[in-house]
Amino acid sequence: MQRYISEVESKFSNKSKFTNLAGKISYICVESFPSLGLLTALRFIEWANENPKGVVSLPTGKTPEFFIKYTNYIKKFWDLEKVQNLRDQYLKNVKKFPKFDNMRFVQIDEFYPISSRRTNSFNYYVNKYYIDGFGFNKENSLLIDCNKIKLYNNMHFEEVFRSNIVDLSLRNRTALNFQEEIAQKSIFLIDDWCTEYECKVRDLGGIGFFLGGIGPDGHIAFNVRGADRLSTTRLTETNFETQAASASDLGGIEISSKKLVITIGLGTICYNANVNAIIFAAGDAKAEVVKNAVESEISNVYPATVLQKLQNSRLYLTESASLRLSKSQEFLNQQYDFETGIIKNTLEQCQLKQKYLKKLINSELLENKFLSKTGKSYDEITRYVEEAIINRLNKGLVKLENCRFFHTGPHHDDIMLGLMPYINRLIKEPSNKHKFAVLTSGFTAVTNDFLLSFLKDLLIFVKDGQIQMLSYSDFFDSGYKLKWDKDVYHYLTKVASGDENERRRGVCHRLTRAIVDVYKTENVAEFLSRIMEMIDELENSHPGEKNSQNIQIVKGMLREFEEELVWAHYGVKVCDVKHLRLGFYTGDIFTERPERERDVIPVLNMLREEQPNIITVAFDPEGSGPDTHYKVLQAIAESLRMLSKEIDLSNVRVWGYRNVWYKFQPYEADVIVPVSLDQMAVFDSSFEKCYLSQVNASFPSYEHNGRFSDLAKKIWTNQLKDVQYILGKDYFFMNDHPLLRSAHGLLYFKDMSVEDFLKSARELEKSMEGF
């Protein structure tokens, strides 16, 4: 198959560690998520310059953030020196920024039903970022507007589909009543619309430039696992992984699980045999689906394999997204230091053979190319790997004293999910001092329904005279600022006694203080009026819609209360749990970059005040996890750079932890900590009783249909299994140390000097320069 490699792709592939332009699907790897955006932006500009009347499909959601930002940046600052340098390097044949008004834009997909006026509809997104933002001509565009898709008797979808639920079984069964007859006839009209949409795409000659992400199940557009490779535009259901990934767009899994989608098909994408079909992916969570797409045979089980038959298909990947590809494995084995490489390959050989290391015979172990090239014998390899893992475990057993900890989390629950069992051990040593800081408000994790339920409870409690603080003479002046720790104590006391009603009243105590603080109410009547206004706003806004700023703050304050409850289990005072509410966190689909005065200085001031010798940080140096994670990482890194100019930080350690979004492998982590069943039980109970807004998992991980605490335990137990491949089960249950005997899970983290941490953070920051 003859493949065309563009100038942009050639330049990036020359700089890339992991590139394969000759596989079933060629791919190019870059070092970070922002770099992925730069590559896609430059390639799109290059293609648009060559195809001024081309047919384009571009993605929606959070993944295109840096693609959109870089494209707009290059357009706006075409003559700026930094952009000129980019042009000289990558776009020598592009003399002017291309115009898009003569191109044809094709919308890839849309939820159904959803109003195009809603800010979380893909139609709204396309109009905002591509039609208005890039300058595509709306008259030349094929858009999916649910409001304009004709239904029976010209009815609106809210009239036809009660509760916005579309029952596709009506395609194949008899309607049982008049309402179902209307719905059935409307479904067939939608099917006709989809076929007409498909025909319009094909009449254009098919798509010339397609850019899309790849879902956790491997889906392209909304062609989920199992989709027909010849599929066309259609109304269809999705699967749990896709619904979980869409939950944040729609206001919760409760909504996304009931939504259908209209999507172009795999056959639509591939109709034009010369289409430049580009899939981009970031993070190790995508590594398996990327491997399936590139190295599996074409199969409906792996939707992206359909791109193998296209000569101009391409995957643009971050390095971690490529880690399971064979070529990447070969390259990495040449780059790893001896310890990393020997642990990694020994573990992988055990997993491949499904045998513990002690059960592997010499030939089974040494058939691994990396291990055979070490020149080490079977006994030398096993002894070296066992000692390396035991050394990591021993670090996790060390009793630390007289340490000053500063624990940071991008969101509420991040610290808990990443390190809680170990922190609990450290807290028991009274000479250690702990401060906790959550750097963003976290209001997007609180659903409207959750806040509504407590606002309505609060009205009842006030009516029954059970919020006594409202009657205090100074409450609305200054009293609301006092005794926030009493709210925590009241709540946890009722957890102990099992009184559910009093627990809810405890939450309403904190909600009362939050409302008075945010709305500056001066008396009970005004306080009640504000509650009614909040209820009215929430009941008249659609799920996923951005709330007013005051409601955002109140939602965030409930999350802050939850965080205080968790650590109060172990005697941490409310004043030792800080809430920074950094300003880059706005609830918009694309949040801003951290700014020095707004986002860095508050962290710096806390570091100056606390003077910790151990700082814990959610560690995602590639920037491929939730965007809040790497933006918080950058704020912390910059504050440490500034602090290092004031004081000596050579004795300060940074512990990089990961949780349900981004995981360490045993060979990456420096410290391995045993987790016992009793620690898991406390962890589980704390999550369930304190993170009330998260118990029902409105925004779950695609890996697990349930609470994050359950997923964290699953990760810990799987990490124990990996280490047991090396050391055997008996190493644990026969160990002299009680913490190892009781271990039924393991958590990992990376112990770094400030200098090493800043080096990792700097690599990401360099890739983001220019905005």
Short mmCIF file of N, CA and C in Angstrom, two decimals, residues 621-704:
data_model
loop_
_atom_site.label_atom_id
_atom_site.label_comp_id
_atom_site.label_asym_id
_atom_site.label_seq_id
_atom_site.Cartn_x
_atom_site.Cartn_y
_atom_site.Cartn_z
N PRO A 621 2.51 13.70 34.18
CA PRO A 621 3.42 14.61 33.47
C PRO A 621 3.18 14.71 31.98
N GLU A 622 2.45 13.77 31.40
CA GLU A 622 2.17 13.82 29.97
C GLU A 622 0.99 14.73 29.66
N GLY A 623 0.14 14.96 30.67
CA GLY A 623 -1.03 15.80 30.45
C GLY A 623 -2.16 15.08 29.75
N SER A 624 -2.22 13.74 29.88
CA SER A 624 -3.22 12.96 29.15
C SER A 624 -4.42 12.57 30.00
N GLY A 625 -4.35 12.83 31.31
CA GLY A 625 -5.50 12.55 32.16
C GLY A 625 -6.46 13.71 32.14
N PRO A 626 -7.35 13.82 33.15
CA PRO A 626 -8.24 14.98 33.22
C PRO A 626 -7.42 16.27 33.18
N ASP A 627 -7.89 17.27 32.42
CA ASP A 627 -7.07 18.46 32.21
C ASP A 627 -6.77 19.19 33.51
N THR A 628 -7.66 19.08 34.50
CA THR A 628 -7.40 19.73 35.78
C THR A 628 -6.13 19.18 36.43
N HIS A 629 -5.84 17.90 36.22
CA HIS A 629 -4.68 17.28 36.85
C HIS A 629 -3.39 17.95 36.39
N TYR A 630 -3.22 18.06 35.08
CA TYR A 630 -1.92 18.60 34.64
C TYR A 630 -1.85 20.11 34.81
N LYS A 631 -2.99 20.79 34.85
CA LYS A 631 -2.95 22.23 35.11
C LYS A 631 -2.61 22.51 36.57
N VAL A 632 -3.13 21.69 37.46
CA VAL A 632 -2.74 21.80 38.87
C VAL A 632 -1.26 21.45 39.03
N LEU A 633 -0.82 20.41 38.34
CA LEU A 633 0.59 20.04 38.40
C LEU A 633 1.47 21.21 37.98
N GLN A 634 1.07 21.92 36.95
CA GLN A 634 1.87 23.06 36.49
C GLN A 634 1.86 24.19 37.51
N ALA A 635 0.72 24.43 38.16
CA ALA A 635 0.66 25.49 39.18
C ALA A 635 1.58 25.16 40.35
N ILE A 636 1.57 23.89 40.76
CA ILE A 636 2.44 23.47 41.86
C ILE A 636 3.91 23.56 41.45
N ALA A 637 4.21 23.12 40.24
CA ALA A 637 5.59 23.15 39.77
C ALA A 637 6.12 24.58 39.72
N GLU A 638 5.33 25.50 39.20
CA GLU A 638 5.78 26.89 39.11
C GLU A 638 5.97 27.49 40.49
N SER A 639 5.09 27.15 41.43
CA SER A 639 5.25 27.67 42.79
C SER A 639 6.52 27.13 43.43
N LEU A 640 6.88 25.88 43.14
CA LEU A 640 8.12 25.32 43.67
C LEU A 640 9.35 25.95 43.02
N ARG A 641 9.25 26.27 41.74
CA ARG A 641 10.36 26.96 41.08
C ARG A 641 10.61 28.31 41.75
N MET A 642 9.53 29.00 42.02
CA MET A 642 9.66 30.31 42.65
C MET A 642 10.19 30.18 44.07
N LEU A 643 9.70 29.17 44.79
CA LEU A 643 10.14 28.97 46.17
C LEU A 643 11.61 28.58 46.22
N SER A 644 12.07 27.84 45.23
CA SER A 644 13.46 27.39 45.21
C SER A 644 14.44 28.54 45.09
N LYS A 645 13.95 29.69 44.62
CA LYS A 645 14.81 30.88 44.54
C LYS A 645 14.89 31.60 45.88
N GLU A 646 14.01 31.22 46.81
CA GLU A 646 13.98 31.85 48.12
C GLU A 646 14.66 31.01 49.19
N ILE A 647 14.44 29.68 49.13
CA ILE A 647 14.98 28.79 50.16
C ILE A 647 15.53 27.52 49.52
N ASP A 648 16.33 26.81 50.26
CA ASP A 648 16.92 25.56 49.80
C ASP A 648 15.88 24.45 49.89
N LEU A 649 15.57 23.81 48.77
CA LEU A 649 14.58 22.73 48.73
C LEU A 649 15.22 21.37 48.51
N SER A 650 16.52 21.27 48.71
CA SER A 650 17.21 20.01 48.41
C SER A 650 16.76 18.87 49.30
N ASN A 651 16.21 19.18 50.47
CA ASN A 651 15.74 18.11 51.37
C ASN A 651 14.24 17.86 51.26
N VAL A 652 13.59 18.56 50.36
CA VAL A 652 12.14 18.37 50.17
C VAL A 652 11.91 17.26 49.16
N ARG A 653 10.95 16.38 49.47
CA ARG A 653 10.61 15.29 48.56
C ARG A 653 9.21 15.55 47.99
N VAL A 654 9.03 15.12 46.76
CA VAL A 654 7.72 15.19 46.10
C VAL A 654 7.27 13.77 45.82
N TRP A 655 6.09 13.41 46.36
CA TRP A 655 5.51 12.10 46.10
C TRP A 655 4.46 12.23 45.01
N GLY A 656 4.73 11.65 43.87
CA GLY A 656 3.77 11.66 42.78
C GLY A 656 2.86 10.44 42.88
N TYR A 657 1.58 10.68 43.06
CA TYR A 657 0.63 9.58 43.16
C TYR A 657 -0.30 9.57 41.94
N ARG A 658 -0.91 8.45 41.73
CA ARG A 658 -1.91 8.32 40.66
C ARG A 658 -3.12 7.61 41.24
N ASN A 659 -4.24 7.71 40.53
CA ASN A 659 -5.43 7.04 41.06
C ASN A 659 -6.20 6.36 39.94
N VAL A 660 -7.50 6.55 39.87
CA VAL A 660 -8.30 5.75 38.94
C VAL A 660 -8.15 6.19 37.49
N TRP A 661 -7.51 7.33 37.26
CA TRP A 661 -7.41 7.83 35.89
C TRP A 661 -6.09 7.48 35.22
N TYR A 662 -5.06 7.28 36.00
CA TYR A 662 -3.73 7.15 35.42
C TYR A 662 -2.90 6.35 36.41
N LYS A 663 -2.32 5.22 35.99
CA LYS A 663 -1.76 4.27 36.94
C LYS A 663 -0.26 4.07 36.71
N PHE A 664 0.44 3.76 37.79
CA PHE A 664 1.84 3.36 37.73
C PHE A 664 1.94 1.87 37.45
N GLN A 665 3.02 1.49 36.80
CA GLN A 665 3.42 0.10 36.72
C GLN A 665 4.45 -0.15 37.82
N PRO A 666 4.65 -1.41 38.24
CA PRO A 666 5.59 -1.69 39.34
C PRO A 666 7.00 -1.17 39.08
N TYR A 667 7.42 -1.18 37.83
CA TYR A 667 8.78 -0.74 37.51
C TYR A 667 8.90 0.79 37.47
N GLU A 668 7.76 1.50 37.42
CA GLU A 668 7.79 2.97 37.41
C GLU A 668 7.83 3.55 38.81
N ALA A 669 7.21 2.85 39.76
CA ALA A 669 7.07 3.38 41.11
C ALA A 669 8.34 3.12 41.93
N ASP A 670 8.61 4.04 42.85
CA ASP A 670 9.75 3.87 43.77
C ASP A 670 9.34 3.25 45.09
N VAL A 671 8.06 3.42 45.44
CA VAL A 671 7.57 2.98 46.75
C VAL A 671 6.30 2.16 46.53
N ILE A 672 6.24 1.01 47.21
CA ILE A 672 5.05 0.15 47.15
C ILE A 672 4.55 -0.04 48.58
N VAL A 673 3.28 0.28 48.80
CA VAL A 673 2.71 0.30 50.14
C VAL A 673 1.65 -0.79 50.27
N PRO A 674 1.75 -1.65 51.31
CA PRO A 674 0.72 -2.67 51.51
C PRO A 674 -0.60 -2.06 51.98
N VAL A 675 -1.69 -2.61 51.51
CA VAL A 675 -3.04 -2.16 51.90
C VAL A 675 -3.79 -3.36 52.45
N SER A 676 -4.25 -3.25 53.68
CA SER A 676 -4.93 -4.37 54.34
C SER A 676 -6.44 -4.30 54.12
N LEU A 677 -7.12 -5.39 54.48
CA LEU A 677 -8.58 -5.43 54.36
C LEU A 677 -9.24 -4.40 55.27
N ASP A 678 -8.68 -4.21 56.47
CA ASP A 678 -9.30 -3.23 57.36
C ASP A 678 -9.12 -1.83 56.82
N GLN A 679 -7.98 -1.56 56.17
CA GLN A 679 -7.80 -0.24 55.54
C GLN A 679 -8.77 -0.06 54.38
N MET A 680 -9.00 -1.11 53.62
CA MET A 680 -9.97 -1.02 52.53
C MET A 680 -11.38 -0.78 53.07
N ALA A 681 -11.70 -1.42 54.19
CA ALA A 681 -13.03 -1.24 54.78
C ALA A 681 -13.23 0.20 55.24
N VAL A 682 -12.21 0.75 55.90
CA VAL A 682 -12.28 2.15 56.35
C VAL A 682 -12.36 3.08 55.15
N PHE A 683 -11.55 2.80 54.16
CA PHE A 683 -11.54 3.59 52.92
C PHE A 683 -12.93 3.57 52.28
N ASP A 684 -13.51 2.39 52.18
CA ASP A 684 -14.82 2.24 51.54
C ASP A 684 -15.90 2.97 52.33
N SER A 685 -15.87 2.79 53.64
CA SER A 685 -16.86 3.44 54.48
C SER A 685 -16.73 4.95 54.43
N SER A 686 -15.50 5.45 54.46
CA SER A 686 -15.27 6.90 54.40
C SER A 686 -15.81 7.47 53.11
N PHE A 687 -15.55 6.78 52.01
CA PHE A 687 -16.04 7.27 50.71
C PHE A 687 -17.56 7.30 50.70
N GLU A 688 -18.17 6.21 51.14
CA GLU A 688 -19.63 6.09 51.10
C GLU A 688 -20.32 7.11 52.01
N LYS A 689 -19.76 7.31 53.20
CA LYS A 689 -20.43 8.16 54.19
C LYS A 689 -20.10 9.65 54.01
N CYS A 690 -18.98 9.95 53.33
CA CYS A 690 -18.55 11.35 53.25
C CYS A 690 -18.73 11.95 51.86
N TYR A 691 -18.37 11.23 50.82
CA TYR A 691 -18.52 11.78 49.48
C TYR A 691 -19.93 11.51 48.97
N LEU A 692 -20.89 12.16 49.59
CA LEU A 692 -22.29 11.88 49.29
C LEU A 692 -22.63 12.18 47.83
N SER A 693 -22.01 13.22 47.28
CA SER A 693 -22.31 13.58 45.91
C SER A 693 -21.77 12.56 44.90
N GLN A 694 -20.89 11.67 45.36
CA GLN A 694 -20.24 10.71 44.45
C GLN A 694 -20.68 9.27 44.67
N VAL A 695 -21.50 9.02 45.70
CA VAL A 695 -21.85 7.64 46.03
C VAL A 695 -22.55 6.95 44.88
N ASN A 696 -23.43 7.68 44.19
CA ASN A 696 -24.17 7.07 43.09
C ASN A 696 -23.43 7.15 41.76
N ALA A 697 -22.20 7.67 41.79
CA ALA A 697 -21.32 7.66 40.62
C ALA A 697 -21.99 8.22 39.37
N SER A 698 -22.42 9.48 39.46
CA SER A 698 -23.02 10.12 38.28
C SER A 698 -22.00 10.30 37.16
N PHE A 699 -20.72 10.35 37.53
CA PHE A 699 -19.66 10.52 36.53
C PHE A 699 -18.63 9.41 36.70
N PRO A 700 -19.01 8.17 36.39
CA PRO A 700 -18.13 7.03 36.67
C PRO A 700 -17.00 6.91 35.67
N SER A 701 -16.04 6.07 36.02
CA SER A 701 -15.01 5.68 35.08
C SER A 701 -15.60 4.68 34.10
N TYR A 702 -15.11 4.71 32.87
CA TYR A 702 -15.56 3.72 31.88
C TYR A 702 -15.14 2.31 32.27
N GLU A 703 -14.21 2.17 33.22
CA GLU A 703 -13.72 0.86 33.61
C GLU A 703 -14.62 0.18 34.63
N HIS A 704 -15.49 0.96 35.27
CA HIS A 704 -16.25 0.37 36.37
C HIS A 704 -17.58 1.10 36.54
#
